[in-house]
Short mmCIF file of C-alpha atoms in Angstrom, two decimals:
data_model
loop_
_atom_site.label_atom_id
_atom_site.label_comp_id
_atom_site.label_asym_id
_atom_site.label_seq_id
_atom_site.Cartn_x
_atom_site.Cartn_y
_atom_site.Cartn_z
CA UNK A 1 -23.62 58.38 -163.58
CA UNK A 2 -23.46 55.32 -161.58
CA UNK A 3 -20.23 52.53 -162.70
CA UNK A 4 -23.16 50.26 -163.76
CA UNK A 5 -24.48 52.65 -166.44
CA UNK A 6 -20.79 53.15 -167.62
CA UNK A 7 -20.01 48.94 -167.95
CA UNK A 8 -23.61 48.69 -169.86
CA UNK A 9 -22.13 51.70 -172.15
CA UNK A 10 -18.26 49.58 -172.50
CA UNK A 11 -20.62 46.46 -173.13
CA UNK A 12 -22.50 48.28 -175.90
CA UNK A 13 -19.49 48.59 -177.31
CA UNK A 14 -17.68 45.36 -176.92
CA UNK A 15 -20.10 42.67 -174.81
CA UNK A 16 -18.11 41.01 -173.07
CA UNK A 17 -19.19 37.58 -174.05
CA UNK A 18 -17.29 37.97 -177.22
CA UNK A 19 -14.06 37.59 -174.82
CA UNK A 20 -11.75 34.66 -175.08
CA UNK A 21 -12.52 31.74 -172.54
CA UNK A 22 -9.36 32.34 -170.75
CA UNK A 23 -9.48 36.00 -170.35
CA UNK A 24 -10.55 37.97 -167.19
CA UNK A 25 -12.56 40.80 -168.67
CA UNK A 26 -15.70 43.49 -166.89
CA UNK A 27 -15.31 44.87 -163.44
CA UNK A 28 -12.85 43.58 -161.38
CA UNK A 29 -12.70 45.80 -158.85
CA UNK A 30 -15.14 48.32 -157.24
CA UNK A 31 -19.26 48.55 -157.07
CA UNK A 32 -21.84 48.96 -159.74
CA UNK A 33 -23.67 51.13 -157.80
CA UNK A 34 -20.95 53.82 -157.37
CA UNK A 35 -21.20 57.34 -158.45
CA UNK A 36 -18.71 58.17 -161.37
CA UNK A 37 -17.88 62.06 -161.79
CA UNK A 38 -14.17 60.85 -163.30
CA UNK A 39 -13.05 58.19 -165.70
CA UNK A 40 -9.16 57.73 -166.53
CA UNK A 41 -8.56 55.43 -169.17
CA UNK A 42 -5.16 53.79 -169.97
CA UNK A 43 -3.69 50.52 -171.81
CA UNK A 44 -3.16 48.82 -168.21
CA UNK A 45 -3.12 49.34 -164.28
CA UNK A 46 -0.08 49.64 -162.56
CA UNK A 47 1.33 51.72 -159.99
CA UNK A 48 1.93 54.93 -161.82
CA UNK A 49 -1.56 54.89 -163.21
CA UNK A 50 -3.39 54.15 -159.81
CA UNK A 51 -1.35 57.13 -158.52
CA UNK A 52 -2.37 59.59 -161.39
CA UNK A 53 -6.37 58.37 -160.62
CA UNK A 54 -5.78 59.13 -156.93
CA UNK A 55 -4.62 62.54 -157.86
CA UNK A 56 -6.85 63.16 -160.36
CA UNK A 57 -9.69 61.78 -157.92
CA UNK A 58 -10.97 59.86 -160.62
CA UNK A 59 -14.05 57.37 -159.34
CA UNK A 60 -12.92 54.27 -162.38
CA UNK A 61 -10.45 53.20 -164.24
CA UNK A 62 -10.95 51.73 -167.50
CA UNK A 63 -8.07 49.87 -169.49
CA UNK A 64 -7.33 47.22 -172.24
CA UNK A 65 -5.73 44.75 -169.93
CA UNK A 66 -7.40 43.11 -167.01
CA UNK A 67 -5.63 43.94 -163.87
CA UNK A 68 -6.31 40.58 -162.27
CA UNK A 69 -5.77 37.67 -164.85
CA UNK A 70 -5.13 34.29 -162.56
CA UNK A 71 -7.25 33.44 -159.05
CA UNK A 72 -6.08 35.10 -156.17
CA UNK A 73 -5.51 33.00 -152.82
CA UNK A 74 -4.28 36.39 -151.01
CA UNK A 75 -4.70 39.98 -151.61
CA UNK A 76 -2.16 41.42 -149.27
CA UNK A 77 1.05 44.01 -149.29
CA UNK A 78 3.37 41.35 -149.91
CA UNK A 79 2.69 41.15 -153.91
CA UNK A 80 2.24 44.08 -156.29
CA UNK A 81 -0.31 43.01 -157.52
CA UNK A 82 -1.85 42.92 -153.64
CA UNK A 83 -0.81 46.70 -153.12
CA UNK A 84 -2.43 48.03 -156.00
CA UNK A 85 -5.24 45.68 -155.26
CA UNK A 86 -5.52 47.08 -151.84
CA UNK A 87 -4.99 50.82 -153.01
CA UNK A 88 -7.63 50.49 -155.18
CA UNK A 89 -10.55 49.63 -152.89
CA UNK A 90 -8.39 52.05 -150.13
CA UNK A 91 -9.21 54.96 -152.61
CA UNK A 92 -12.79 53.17 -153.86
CA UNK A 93 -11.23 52.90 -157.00
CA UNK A 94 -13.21 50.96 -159.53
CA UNK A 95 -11.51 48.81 -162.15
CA UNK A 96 -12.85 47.64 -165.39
CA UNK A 97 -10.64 45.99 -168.20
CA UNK A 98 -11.79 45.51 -172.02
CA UNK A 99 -9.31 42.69 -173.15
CA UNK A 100 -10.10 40.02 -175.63
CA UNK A 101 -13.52 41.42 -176.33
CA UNK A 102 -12.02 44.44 -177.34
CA UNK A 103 -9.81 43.05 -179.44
CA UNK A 104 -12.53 40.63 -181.25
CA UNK A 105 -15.43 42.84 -181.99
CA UNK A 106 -16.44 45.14 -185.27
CA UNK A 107 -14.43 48.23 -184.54
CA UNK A 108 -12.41 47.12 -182.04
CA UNK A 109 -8.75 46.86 -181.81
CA UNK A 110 -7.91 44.54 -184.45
CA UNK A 111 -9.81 46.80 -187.23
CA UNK A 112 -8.41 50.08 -185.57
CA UNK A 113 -4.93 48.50 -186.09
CA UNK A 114 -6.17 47.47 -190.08
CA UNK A 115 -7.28 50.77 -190.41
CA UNK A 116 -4.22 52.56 -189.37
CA UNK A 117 -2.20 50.42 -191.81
CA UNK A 118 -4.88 51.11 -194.92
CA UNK A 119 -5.87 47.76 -195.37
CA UNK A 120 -8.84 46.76 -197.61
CA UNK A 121 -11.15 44.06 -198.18
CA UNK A 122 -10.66 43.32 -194.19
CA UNK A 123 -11.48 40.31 -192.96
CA UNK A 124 -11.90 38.41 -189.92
CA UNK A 125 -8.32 36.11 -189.23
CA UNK A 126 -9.62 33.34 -186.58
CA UNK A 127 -12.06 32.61 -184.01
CA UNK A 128 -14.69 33.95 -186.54
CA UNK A 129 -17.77 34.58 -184.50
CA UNK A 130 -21.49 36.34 -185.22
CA UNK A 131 -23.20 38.65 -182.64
CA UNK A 132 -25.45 41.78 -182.68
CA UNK A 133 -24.50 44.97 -181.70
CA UNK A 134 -26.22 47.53 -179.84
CA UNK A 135 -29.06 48.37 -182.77
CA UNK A 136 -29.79 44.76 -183.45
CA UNK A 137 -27.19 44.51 -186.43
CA UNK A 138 -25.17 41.21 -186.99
CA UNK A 139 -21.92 41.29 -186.90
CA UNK A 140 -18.69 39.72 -187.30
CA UNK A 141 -15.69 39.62 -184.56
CA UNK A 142 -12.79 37.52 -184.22
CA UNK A 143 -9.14 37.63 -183.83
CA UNK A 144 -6.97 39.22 -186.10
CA UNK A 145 -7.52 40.78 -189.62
CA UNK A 146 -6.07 39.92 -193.14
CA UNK A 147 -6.79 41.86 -196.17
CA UNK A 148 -4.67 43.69 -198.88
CA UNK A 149 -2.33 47.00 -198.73
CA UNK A 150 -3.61 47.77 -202.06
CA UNK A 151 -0.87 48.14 -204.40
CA UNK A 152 1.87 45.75 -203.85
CA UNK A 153 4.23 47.42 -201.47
CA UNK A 154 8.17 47.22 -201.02
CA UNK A 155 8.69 45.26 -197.62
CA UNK A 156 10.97 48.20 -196.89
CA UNK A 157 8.36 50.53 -197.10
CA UNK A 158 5.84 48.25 -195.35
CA UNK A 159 8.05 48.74 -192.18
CA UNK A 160 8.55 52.02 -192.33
CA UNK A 161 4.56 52.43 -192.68
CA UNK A 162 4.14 50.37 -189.45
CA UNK A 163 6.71 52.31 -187.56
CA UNK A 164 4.99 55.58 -188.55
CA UNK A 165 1.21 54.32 -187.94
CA UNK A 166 1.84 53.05 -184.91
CA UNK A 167 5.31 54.92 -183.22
CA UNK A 168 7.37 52.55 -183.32
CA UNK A 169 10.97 52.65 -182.90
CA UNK A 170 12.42 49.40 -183.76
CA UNK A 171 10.93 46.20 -185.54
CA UNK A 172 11.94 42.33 -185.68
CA UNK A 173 11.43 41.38 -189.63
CA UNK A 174 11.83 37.64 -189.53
CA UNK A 175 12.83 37.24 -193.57
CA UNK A 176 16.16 36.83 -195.18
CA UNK A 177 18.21 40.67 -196.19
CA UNK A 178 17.03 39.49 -199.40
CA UNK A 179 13.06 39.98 -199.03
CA UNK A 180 13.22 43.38 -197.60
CA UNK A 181 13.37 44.56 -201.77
CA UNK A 182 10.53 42.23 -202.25
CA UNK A 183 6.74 43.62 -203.10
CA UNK A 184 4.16 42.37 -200.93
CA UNK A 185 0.45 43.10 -200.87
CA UNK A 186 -1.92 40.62 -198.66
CA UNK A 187 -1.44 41.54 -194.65
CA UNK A 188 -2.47 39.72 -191.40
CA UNK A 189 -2.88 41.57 -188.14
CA UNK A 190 -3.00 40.94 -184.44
CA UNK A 191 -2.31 43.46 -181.86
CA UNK A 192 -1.05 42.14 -179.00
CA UNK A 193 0.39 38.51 -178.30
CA UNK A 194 -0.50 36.43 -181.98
CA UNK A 195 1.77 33.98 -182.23
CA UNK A 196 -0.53 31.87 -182.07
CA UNK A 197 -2.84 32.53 -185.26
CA UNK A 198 0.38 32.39 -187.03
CA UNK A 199 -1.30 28.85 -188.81
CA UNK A 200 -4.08 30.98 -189.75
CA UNK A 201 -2.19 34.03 -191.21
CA UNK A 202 -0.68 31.36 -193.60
CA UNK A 203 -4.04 29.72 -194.61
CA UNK A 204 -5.73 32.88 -195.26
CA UNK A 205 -2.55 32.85 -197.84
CA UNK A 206 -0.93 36.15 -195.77
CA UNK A 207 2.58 37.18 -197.43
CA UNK A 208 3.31 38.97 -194.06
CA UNK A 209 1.79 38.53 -190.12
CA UNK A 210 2.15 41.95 -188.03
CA UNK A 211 1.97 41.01 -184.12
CA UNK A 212 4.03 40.67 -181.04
CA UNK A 213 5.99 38.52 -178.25
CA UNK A 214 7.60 36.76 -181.48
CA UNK A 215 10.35 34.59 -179.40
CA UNK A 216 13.59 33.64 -182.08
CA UNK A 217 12.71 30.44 -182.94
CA UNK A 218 8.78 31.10 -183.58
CA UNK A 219 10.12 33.63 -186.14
CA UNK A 220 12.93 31.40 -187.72
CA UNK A 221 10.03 28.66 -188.35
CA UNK A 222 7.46 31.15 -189.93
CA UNK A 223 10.07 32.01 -192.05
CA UNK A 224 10.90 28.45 -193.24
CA UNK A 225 6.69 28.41 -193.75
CA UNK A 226 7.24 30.89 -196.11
CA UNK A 227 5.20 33.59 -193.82
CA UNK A 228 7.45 37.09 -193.44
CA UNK A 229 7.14 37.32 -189.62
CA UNK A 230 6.96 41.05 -188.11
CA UNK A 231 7.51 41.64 -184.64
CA UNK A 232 6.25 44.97 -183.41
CA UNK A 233 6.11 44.62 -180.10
CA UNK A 234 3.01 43.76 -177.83
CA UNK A 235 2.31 47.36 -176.13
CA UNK A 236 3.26 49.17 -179.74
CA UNK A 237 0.41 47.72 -181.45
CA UNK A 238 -2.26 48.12 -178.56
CA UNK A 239 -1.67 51.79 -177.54
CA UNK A 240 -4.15 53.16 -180.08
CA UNK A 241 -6.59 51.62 -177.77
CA UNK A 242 -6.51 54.62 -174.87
CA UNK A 243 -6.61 57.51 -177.99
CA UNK A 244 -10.12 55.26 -179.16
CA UNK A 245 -11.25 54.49 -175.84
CA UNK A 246 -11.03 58.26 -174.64
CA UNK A 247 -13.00 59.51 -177.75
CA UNK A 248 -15.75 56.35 -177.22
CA UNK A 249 -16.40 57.28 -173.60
CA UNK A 250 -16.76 61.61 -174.45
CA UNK A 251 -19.37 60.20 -177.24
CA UNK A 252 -21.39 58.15 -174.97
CA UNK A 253 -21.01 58.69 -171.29
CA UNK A 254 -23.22 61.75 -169.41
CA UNK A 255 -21.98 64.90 -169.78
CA UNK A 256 -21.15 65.50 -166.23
CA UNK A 257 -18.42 62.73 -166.41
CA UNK A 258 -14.74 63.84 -167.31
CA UNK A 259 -12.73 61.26 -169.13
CA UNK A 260 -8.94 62.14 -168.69
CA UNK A 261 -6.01 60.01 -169.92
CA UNK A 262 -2.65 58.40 -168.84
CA UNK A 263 -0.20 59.32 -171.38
CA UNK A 264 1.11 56.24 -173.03
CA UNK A 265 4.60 55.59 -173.29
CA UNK A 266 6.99 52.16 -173.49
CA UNK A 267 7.10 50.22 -170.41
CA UNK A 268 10.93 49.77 -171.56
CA UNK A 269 14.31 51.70 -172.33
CA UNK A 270 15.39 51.00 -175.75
CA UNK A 271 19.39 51.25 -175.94
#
């Protein structure tokens, strides 16, 4: 199957139009016309998981975030991201990221991430946007999703739900001691880095806003907005993306093409 063939099958997926404006997504390293026997997917490129496709002798790598996100003026030994740069096209590595596109479109990562946390009447949180999938159906994508947990829910429980869903070890609740025996029922998800829809999550009338990269004082003013701020960290909420990805690429690629994976695992110690 030529690397070509696989981007048109990523693209059926998640075009890549439907990425943010600022975002680097599609092939950023290799050639379309390359032969792909191996795929290895993971959440991002680094070191570790350029090593693993070298061993593996896989042909592409496919991950959530792009490897390459500001212009290069050198690609050279003297940065990391130069060495893996330079490994990559060493080994004739290709490189493909899904970002923002991804995390926008029907059935991407911001409904995966609603889904795991049982959320109904889902809706689109910002950056609401039509397109049509691969059959010719309209569709909606956009940042984020808000909808309801069903029955009201203790707070308490609400964070031991997340931690469960989504394996996560420790959470930043931005609300006073005295919320966490509150009920709460409407949600508002972004995987990733959402600070910035936190304005939305409030005017789609959100009780609580799941994302990451919270810094202190983002969290103390949500809280004085009235919003219950949870911080569950940026990589947390995006892992499900490799478990998806893998199952996607099996579906829909030639049989003759292995997919394998990088096991995920935090990028950090937690002491």
């Amino acid at each position: 199957m030529k690397c070509k063939n696989v981007v048109e099958v990523l693209n059926r997926l998640a075009p890549e139009s439907l990425a943010c404006s600022w975002d680097n997504v599609g092939l950023s390293v290799g050639r379309l016309d390359k032969n792909v026997s191996k795929i290895l997917v993971a959440l991002e490129v680094t070191g570790h998981v350029i090593q693993k496709a070298i061993e593996e002798q896989a042909d592409m790598i496919i991950t959530h975030h792009p490897l390459i996100f500001q212009p290069q003026k050198k690609i050279n030994s003297e940065t990391a991201l130069g060495r893996m740069l330079l490994r990559l096209m060493r080994y004739d590595i290709s490189c493909y990221a899904m970002h923002t596109n991804f995390d926008a479109v029907s059935g991407g990562m911001a409904d995966l991430a609603a889904e795991r946390l049982g959320l109904k009447q889902v809706s689109v949180l910002a950056d609401e946007q039509t397109y049509r999938d691969a059959d010719g159906a309209e569709k909606l994508a956009g940042i984020g999703r808000v909808g309801v947990i069903g029955e009201e829910i203790l707070l308490q429980e609400l964070c031991t739900k997340i931690k469960k869903k989504f394996g996560v070890q420790v959470l930043s609740v931005y609300a006073g001691e005295e919320k966490m025996d509150s009920y709460v029922s409407r949600v508002a998800i972004v995987p990733g880095s959402g600070r910035d829809y936190i304005p939305n999550a409030i005017g789609c009338r959100a009780e609580v806003f799941i994302t990451g990269d919270v810094t202190h004082h983002v969290g103390l003013e949500a809280a004085e907005e009235g919003i219950i701020l949870i911080d569950a960290g940026h990589y947390r909420l995006e892992h499900i993306f490799v478990e998806f990805m893998e199952q996607y690429l099996n579906k829909n690629v030639s049989a003759d093409v292995d997919v394998i994976t990088v096991p995920t695992k935090n990028p950090f110690v937690i002491l």
